[in-house]
Tab-separated table of C-alpha atoms and ligand atoms in Angstrom:
chain	number	residue	atom	x	y	z
A	1	MET	CA	85.431	114.135	97.085
A	2	ILE	CA	86.661	113.075	93.568
A	3	GLN	CA	86.114	109.485	92.928
A	4	LYS	CA	89.259	106.852	92.366
A	5	ASN	CA	87.876	103.384	91.114
A	6	ILE	CA	87.005	105.283	88.381
A	7	GLN	CA	90.068	103.631	86.910
A	8	LEU	CA	90.213	100.221	87.072
A	9	ASP	CA	88.449	98.253	84.355
A	10	ASN	CA	86.247	94.992	85.483
A	11	GLN	CA	89.396	93.088	86.506
A	12	GLY	CA	90.624	95.704	88.793
A	13	ARG	CA	93.655	96.921	86.255
A	14	LEU	CA	94.945	99.809	85.138
A	15	LYS	CA	92.885	101.798	82.762
A	16	HIS	CA	92.572	105.276	83.806
A	17	LEU	CA	95.807	106.465	85.816
A	18	LEU	CA	94.234	109.048	86.909
A	19	THR	CA	96.095	109.735	90.789
A	20	LEU	CA	97.565	106.575	93.333
A	21	GLU	CA	94.913	107.003	95.929
A	22	GLY	CA	93.465	103.665	95.899
A	23	LEU	CA	96.761	102.385	93.961
A	24	THR	CA	98.087	98.668	96.242
A	25	ARG	CA	101.705	98.426	97.183
A	26	GLN	CA	102.136	96.113	94.188
A	27	MET	CA	100.121	98.139	91.460
A	28	ILE	CA	102.773	101.233	92.535
A	29	ILE	CA	106.153	98.012	92.220
A	30	ASP	CA	104.989	96.439	89.193
A	31	ILE	CA	104.796	99.639	87.956
A	32	LEU	CA	108.438	100.841	88.706
A	33	ASP	CA	110.114	97.235	87.651
A	34	ALA	CA	108.125	98.084	84.055
A	35	ALA	CA	110.376	101.693	84.489
A	36	GLU	CA	112.737	99.323	85.428
A	37	SER	CA	113.130	97.750	81.755
A	38	PHE	CA	113.090	100.699	79.479
A	39	THR	CA	115.990	102.332	80.915
A	40	SER	CA	118.001	101.076	78.584
A	41	VAL	CA	116.267	102.160	75.583
A	42	ALA	CA	117.467	104.794	76.120
A	43	GLY	CA	120.794	103.989	75.603
A	44	GLN	CA	119.766	101.796	72.447
A	45	ALA	CA	121.274	103.121	69.009
A	46	VAL	CA	117.864	103.014	67.497
A	47	LYS	CA	115.414	104.478	71.005
A	48	LYS	CA	112.027	102.917	70.120
A	49	VAL	CA	110.589	99.492	70.754
A	50	PRO	CA	107.076	98.391	69.014
A	51	LEU	CA	105.043	97.415	72.014
A	52	LEU	CA	102.587	100.861	71.917
A	53	ARG	CA	102.777	101.312	67.226
A	54	GLY	CA	99.401	101.676	65.791
A	55	LYS	CA	98.480	103.532	69.017
A	56	THR	CA	97.848	107.200	68.921
A	57	ILE	CA	98.572	109.170	72.960
A	58	VAL	CA	97.260	113.484	72.240
A	59	ASN	CA	99.470	115.432	74.950
A	60	LEU	CA	95.907	117.569	76.030
A	61	PHE	CA	98.106	120.230	78.067
A	62	PHE	CA	95.735	123.108	79.673
A	63	GLU	CA	98.611	124.555	81.711
A	64	ASP	CA	102.335	125.172	80.900
A	65	SER	CA	104.113	122.206	81.027
A	66	THR	CA	108.419	121.838	80.849
A	67	ARG	CA	109.058	118.226	81.676
A	68	THR	CA	106.160	116.195	81.697
A	69	LEU	CA	105.450	117.281	78.505
A	70	THR	CA	108.560	116.885	76.768
A	71	THR	CA	108.252	113.532	79.015
A	72	PHE	CA	105.890	111.614	78.268
A	73	GLU	CA	106.442	112.420	74.210
A	74	LEU	CA	109.770	110.998	74.609
A	75	ALA	CA	108.481	108.484	75.701
A	76	ALA	CA	104.783	107.586	73.689
A	77	LYS	CA	107.985	107.784	70.707
A	78	ARG	CA	109.935	105.506	72.639
A	79	LEU	CA	107.497	103.205	72.025
A	80	SER	CA	106.189	104.178	68.826
A	81	ALA	CA	103.166	105.222	69.182
A	82	ASP	CA	102.379	108.248	66.702
A	83	VAL	CA	102.158	111.435	69.004
A	84	LEU	CA	99.709	114.951	69.232
A	85	LYS	CA	99.936	118.065	71.154
A	86	ILE	CA	96.847	120.218	70.610
A	87	ASN	CA	98.237	123.868	71.139
A	88	VAL	CA	94.868	124.673	73.709
A	89	ARG	CA	95.991	128.451	73.379
A	90	THR	CA	95.074	127.940	69.858
A	91	SER	CA	92.888	124.935	69.426
A	92	ALA	CA	88.738	125.965	69.563
A	93	THR	CA	88.102	126.115	73.122
A	94	SER	CA	89.209	129.108	72.042
A	95	LYS	CA	86.646	130.562	70.073
A	96	GLY	CA	84.410	129.270	72.005
A	97	GLU	CA	84.093	125.146	71.966
A	98	SER	CA	83.017	123.356	74.488
A	99	LEU	CA	85.856	120.713	76.427
A	100	LEU	CA	83.565	117.497	75.570
A	101	ASP	CA	83.073	118.907	72.292
A	102	MET	CA	87.045	118.910	71.460
A	103	LEU	CA	86.832	115.218	73.410
A	104	ARG	CA	83.956	114.008	70.287
A	105	ASN	CA	86.739	115.396	67.915
A	106	LEU	CA	89.193	114.201	69.074
A	107	GLU	CA	87.478	110.624	70.055
A	108	ALA	CA	86.765	110.770	65.799
A	109	MET	CA	90.223	110.497	64.749
A	110	HIS	CA	90.493	107.572	66.578
A	111	CYS	CA	92.662	107.924	69.132
A	112	ASP	CA	93.658	105.674	72.460
A	113	MET	CA	94.640	107.749	75.260
A	114	PHE	CA	94.842	111.896	76.356
A	115	VAL	CA	97.925	112.813	78.388
A	116	VAL	CA	95.241	116.198	80.347
A	117	ARG	CA	97.521	118.745	82.743
A	118	HIS	CA	94.800	120.851	83.609
A	119	ALA	CA	95.221	123.998	86.554
A	120	GLU	CA	91.594	122.438	87.889
A	121	SER	CA	91.787	119.983	90.304
A	122	GLY	CA	89.399	117.446	88.978
A	123	ALA	CA	89.906	117.746	85.322
A	124	ALA	CA	91.323	114.715	84.070
A	125	HIS	CA	88.698	112.839	86.267
A	126	PHE	CA	86.046	114.479	84.433
A	127	ILE	CA	87.190	114.236	81.108
A	128	ALA	CA	87.603	110.822	82.441
A	129	SER	CA	84.660	110.018	83.711
A	130	HIS	CA	83.376	111.753	80.086
A	131	VAL	CA	85.509	109.318	76.937
A	132	ALA	CA	84.440	106.928	74.924
A	133	PRO	CA	85.265	103.240	76.564
A	134	HIS	CA	88.657	102.364	74.322
A	135	ILE	CA	90.668	105.711	75.321
A	136	SER	CA	92.371	105.825	79.158
A	137	VAL	CA	93.365	109.293	80.444
A	138	ILE	CA	95.991	109.910	81.930
A	139	ASN	CA	96.663	112.911	84.513
A	140	ALA	CA	99.930	114.856	83.234
A	141	GLY	CA	98.854	116.515	86.459
A	142	ASP	CA	95.338	119.109	87.553
A	143	GLY	CA	95.018	121.941	90.462
A	144	ARG	CA	95.907	120.848	94.099
A	145	HIS	CA	94.715	117.887	93.670
A	146	ALA	CA	97.888	115.067	91.527
A	147	HIS	CA	100.596	114.640	90.115
A	148	PRO	CA	100.608	110.865	89.555
A	149	THR	CA	103.163	109.953	86.979
A	150	GLN	CA	105.443	112.800	89.048
A	151	ALA	CA	105.066	110.718	92.464
A	152	LEU	CA	106.344	107.358	90.897
A	153	LEU	CA	108.893	108.975	88.675
A	154	ASP	CA	110.474	110.854	92.561
A	155	MET	CA	109.319	106.599	93.782
A	156	PHE	CA	111.651	105.171	90.901
A	157	THR	CA	114.803	107.352	91.859
A	158	ILE	CA	114.219	106.846	95.762
A	159	ARG	CA	114.459	103.271	94.588
A	160	LYS	CA	117.585	103.295	92.537
A	161	HIS	CA	119.633	105.140	95.236
A	162	LYS	CA	118.370	104.253	97.974
A	163	GLY	CA	116.482	99.859	97.819
A	164	GLU	CA	114.401	99.515	99.592
A	165	PHE	CA	111.577	101.992	100.953
A	166	ALA	CA	110.890	100.984	104.978
A	167	PRO	CA	114.282	102.466	106.515
A	168	LEU	CA	113.048	105.622	105.293
A	169	THR	CA	113.268	109.297	106.424
A	170	VAL	CA	111.895	111.593	103.844
A	171	ALA	CA	111.719	115.305	104.827
A	172	ILE	CA	109.721	116.848	102.107
A	173	VAL	CA	110.563	120.605	102.611
A	174	GLY	CA	108.352	123.636	101.132
A	175	ASP	CA	104.680	124.837	100.035
A	176	ILE	CA	102.945	120.906	100.468
A	177	MET	CA	99.300	123.284	100.381
A	178	HIS	CA	99.313	124.564	96.841
A	179	SER	CA	101.295	121.280	95.320
A	180	ARG	CA	99.510	117.963	94.342
A	181	VAL	CA	103.167	116.670	93.947
A	182	ALA	CA	102.999	117.058	97.473
A	183	ARG	CA	100.164	114.621	97.367
A	184	SER	CA	100.932	112.118	95.322
A	185	GLN	CA	103.976	112.394	97.159
A	186	ILE	CA	102.473	111.149	99.943
A	187	HIS	CA	100.207	108.656	99.048
A	188	ALA	CA	102.841	106.885	97.385
A	189	LEU	CA	105.760	106.784	99.801
A	190	THR	CA	102.345	105.811	102.854
A	191	THR	CA	101.540	102.870	100.923
A	192	LEU	CA	105.566	101.737	99.996
A	193	GLY	CA	105.332	101.884	104.130
A	194	VAL	CA	108.947	104.220	104.521
A	195	SER	CA	109.126	104.547	108.634
A	196	GLU	CA	108.464	108.763	107.966
A	197	VAL	CA	107.043	111.221	105.889
A	198	ARG	CA	108.291	114.560	107.161
A	199	VAL	CA	106.657	117.054	106.101
A	200	VAL	CA	108.422	120.704	106.497
A	201	ALA	CA	106.692	124.626	106.050
A	202	PRO	CA	105.343	127.726	107.906
A	203	ASN	CA	101.657	127.166	109.095
A	204	SER	CA	100.724	129.299	106.291
A	205	LEU	CA	101.048	126.543	104.022
A	206	ILE	CA	100.231	122.930	105.971
A	207	PRO	CA	96.615	122.095	104.152
A	208	THR	CA	94.033	122.402	107.125
A	209	ALA	CA	93.261	118.490	106.022
A	210	VAL	CA	97.361	117.596	107.131
A	211	ASN	CA	96.908	114.991	110.174
A	212	THR	CA	94.700	112.739	108.016
A	213	LEU	CA	97.343	112.200	105.727
A	214	GLY	CA	99.377	109.806	107.645
A	215	VAL	CA	102.908	112.554	108.689
A	216	HIS	CA	104.792	114.594	110.872
A	217	VAL	CA	104.384	117.749	110.510
A	218	TYR	CA	107.107	120.632	111.392
A	219	HIS	CA	107.770	124.149	110.778
A	220	ASP	CA	111.135	124.502	111.450
A	221	LEU	CA	114.213	123.888	108.930
A	222	SER	CA	116.526	122.162	111.173
A	223	GLU	CA	114.528	119.445	113.385
A	224	GLY	CA	111.991	118.230	110.158
A	225	LEU	CA	115.681	117.402	107.653
A	226	HIS	CA	117.637	115.874	111.070
A	227	ASN	CA	118.371	112.697	109.812
A	228	ALA	CA	116.844	112.534	106.746
A	229	ASP	CA	118.012	110.051	104.019
A	230	VAL	CA	115.572	111.407	101.247
A	231	VAL	CA	114.577	115.645	101.005
A	232	ILE	CA	112.313	116.451	97.963
A	233	MET	CA	112.268	120.485	98.372
A	234	LEU	CA	108.961	122.609	96.769
A	235	ARG	CA	108.303	125.178	95.211
A	236	LEU	CA	106.149	128.041	95.789
A	237	GLN	CA	103.684	127.672	93.487
A	238	LYS	CA	102.821	131.370	93.815
A	239	GLU	CA	99.773	130.636	91.226
A	240	ARG	CA	98.267	128.564	92.776
A	241	MET	CA	98.103	130.820	96.387
A	242	GLN	CA	95.484	133.346	96.565
A	243	GLY	CA	96.123	136.598	98.915
A	244	ALA	CA	99.654	136.885	100.310
A	245	ASN	CA	100.333	133.534	102.099
A	246	LEU	CA	104.158	134.554	103.047
A	247	PRO	CA	105.766	137.780	103.308
A	248	SER	CA	108.774	138.382	101.328
A	249	GLU	CA	110.387	135.615	99.220
A	250	HIS	CA	113.895	136.411	100.670
A	251	GLU	CA	112.280	135.905	104.349
A	252	TYR	CA	111.293	132.391	102.641
A	253	PHE	CA	115.152	131.344	102.295
A	254	GLN	CA	116.290	132.841	104.908
A	255	ARG	CA	114.184	129.712	107.212
A	256	TYR	CA	113.048	127.341	104.283
A	257	GLY	CA	115.863	128.036	101.322
A	258	LEU	CA	118.084	123.952	101.883
A	259	ILE	CA	121.373	125.421	101.773
A	260	PRO	CA	124.796	123.325	102.584
A	261	GLU	CA	124.638	123.543	106.503
A	262	LYS	CA	121.153	123.058	106.427
A	263	MET	CA	121.520	120.178	103.924
A	264	ALA	CA	124.412	118.583	106.762
A	265	LEU	CA	121.997	118.052	108.754
A	266	ALA	CA	120.476	114.793	106.859
A	267	LYS	CA	121.878	111.276	107.359
A	268	PRO	CA	125.658	112.181	104.747
A	269	ASN	CA	124.167	109.661	102.095
A	270	ALA	CA	120.962	111.479	101.948
A	271	ILE	CA	119.493	112.396	98.315
A	272	VAL	CA	117.943	115.631	97.249
A	273	MET	CA	114.899	115.829	95.125
A	274	HIS	CA	113.122	119.019	93.319
A	275	PRO	CA	110.213	117.847	90.645
A	276	GLY	CA	110.969	121.271	88.473
A	277	PRO	CA	111.227	124.572	88.019
A	278	ILE	CA	113.143	124.980	90.698
A	279	ASN	CA	114.078	128.621	91.643
A	280	ARG	CA	117.167	129.386	93.022
A	281	GLY	CA	116.981	131.617	95.800
A	282	VAL	CA	113.754	130.676	97.451
A	283	GLU	CA	113.400	127.256	97.491
A	284	MET	CA	117.085	126.292	97.553
A	285	SER	CA	121.176	127.011	97.071
A	286	SER	CA	122.687	126.075	93.592
A	287	GLU	CA	125.121	124.957	96.003
A	288	VAL	CA	122.571	122.175	96.425
A	289	ALA	CA	120.483	122.450	93.426
A	290	ASP	CA	124.332	121.501	91.355
A	291	GLY	CA	125.651	119.332	94.802
A	292	PRO	CA	126.825	115.927	94.800
A	293	GLN	CA	124.127	114.796	96.835
A	294	SER	CA	121.344	116.904	94.360
A	295	VAL	CA	119.975	114.360	92.103
A	296	ILE	CA	117.221	115.753	90.585
A	297	LEU	CA	117.520	115.931	86.816
A	298	GLU	CA	118.090	112.083	87.403
A	299	GLN	CA	114.490	112.142	88.147
A	300	VAL	CA	114.235	113.774	84.700
A	301	SER	CA	115.839	111.531	82.800
A	302	ASN	CA	113.654	108.110	84.739
A	303	GLY	CA	110.591	110.189	84.110
A	304	ILE	CA	110.420	108.766	80.801
A	305	ALA	CA	110.957	105.109	82.022
A	306	VAL	CA	108.225	105.606	84.433
A	307	ARG	CA	105.803	107.239	81.983
A	308	MET	CA	107.102	104.397	79.149
A	309	ALA	CA	105.811	101.991	81.257
A	310	VAL	CA	102.707	103.821	82.862
A	311	MET	CA	101.824	104.050	79.036
A	312	SER	CA	102.205	100.296	77.791
A	313	LEU	CA	100.623	99.245	80.877
A	314	VAL	CA	97.475	101.061	80.760
A	315	LEU	CA	97.113	100.143	77.246
A	316	GLY	CA	96.999	96.636	78.702
A	317	ARG	CA	100.568	95.572	76.185
A	318	PRO	CA	102.233	93.248	77.930
A	319	LEU	CA	106.093	93.351	77.924
A	320	GLU	CA	107.432	90.072	77.733
A	321	GLY	CA	109.425	89.075	74.207
A	322	THR	CA	108.277	93.146	73.542
A	323	MET	CA	111.919	94.372	74.152
A	324	THR	CA	113.591	93.993	70.453
B	1	CP	N1	107.207	118.196	86.956
B	1	CP	C1	106.887	119.622	86.478
B	1	CP	O1	106.406	118.842	86.850
B	1	CP	O2	107.558	119.812	86.164
B	1	CP	P1	106.517	120.953	84.095
B	1	CP	O3	105.472	122.175	85.008
B	1	CP	O4	107.877	121.270	83.719
B	1	CP	O5	105.737	119.833	83.892
């Protein structure tokens, strides 16, 4: 069991962001509100605010990423921080240096924050447990455990389109079993008090402990989509599958692929989301991915403001009077 209270300081403020488990509704709302205040920065002639000037942020990505890595980097730069990306493949860890020795060396360079992606569940927690006290750690995705900033940007996107969380029915469709995104989304949605969270997948892609998550399970896509306000599609995470969980991608698409006829079963004003990367023709068709109900690229844009909010809150900088 991964401890959660390590992410709060003695005053109960966020020092690390490793998981959304243990965060209160108000803490999540505060992050979304802070993100709202950062959305205007993208429209400024000079896309920068001085909040984290003088701070040094290191992106430590041990696993591939497009969206998370680039939006964390852009967010840090828009906050005026200095940003380093460690290429783990060309770093001294490939010569046998241990992770802890690597951390000690980065600490010696007076860094303030590590943004960590790793294929092992618990990696960000391990790093947060071993860094010097002045350093904050943000989990950018660890194994199948958690991807808290992805879930926060998803909540931000839902709030933009739907306003209140309480009346919503949200259907999460696809590979729930291997998805760190689904776990973090479920924590966020249940903490924010949505009416119903559904997970829709074949039995082989539903985690055994699903009944502890506060969700309703559907194995039929049409039933799972009926009257949904928000439809979140997930990728088949083959890199985390051991053995064949599925007959074939073609058969999966026939049963669980989102096509316009299936989407019509959700509410007429329902939105379609996907954390990316999309596999067109596997979890959804291009007509849906690029269609009028898709907010997939908005999610990417919102990721910058949400990550600005998380980094500025974790490094303890107040927002008032700084948006210059
Ligand atoms: N959503 C997400 O984590 O995408 P990347 O793997 O490209 O960062």
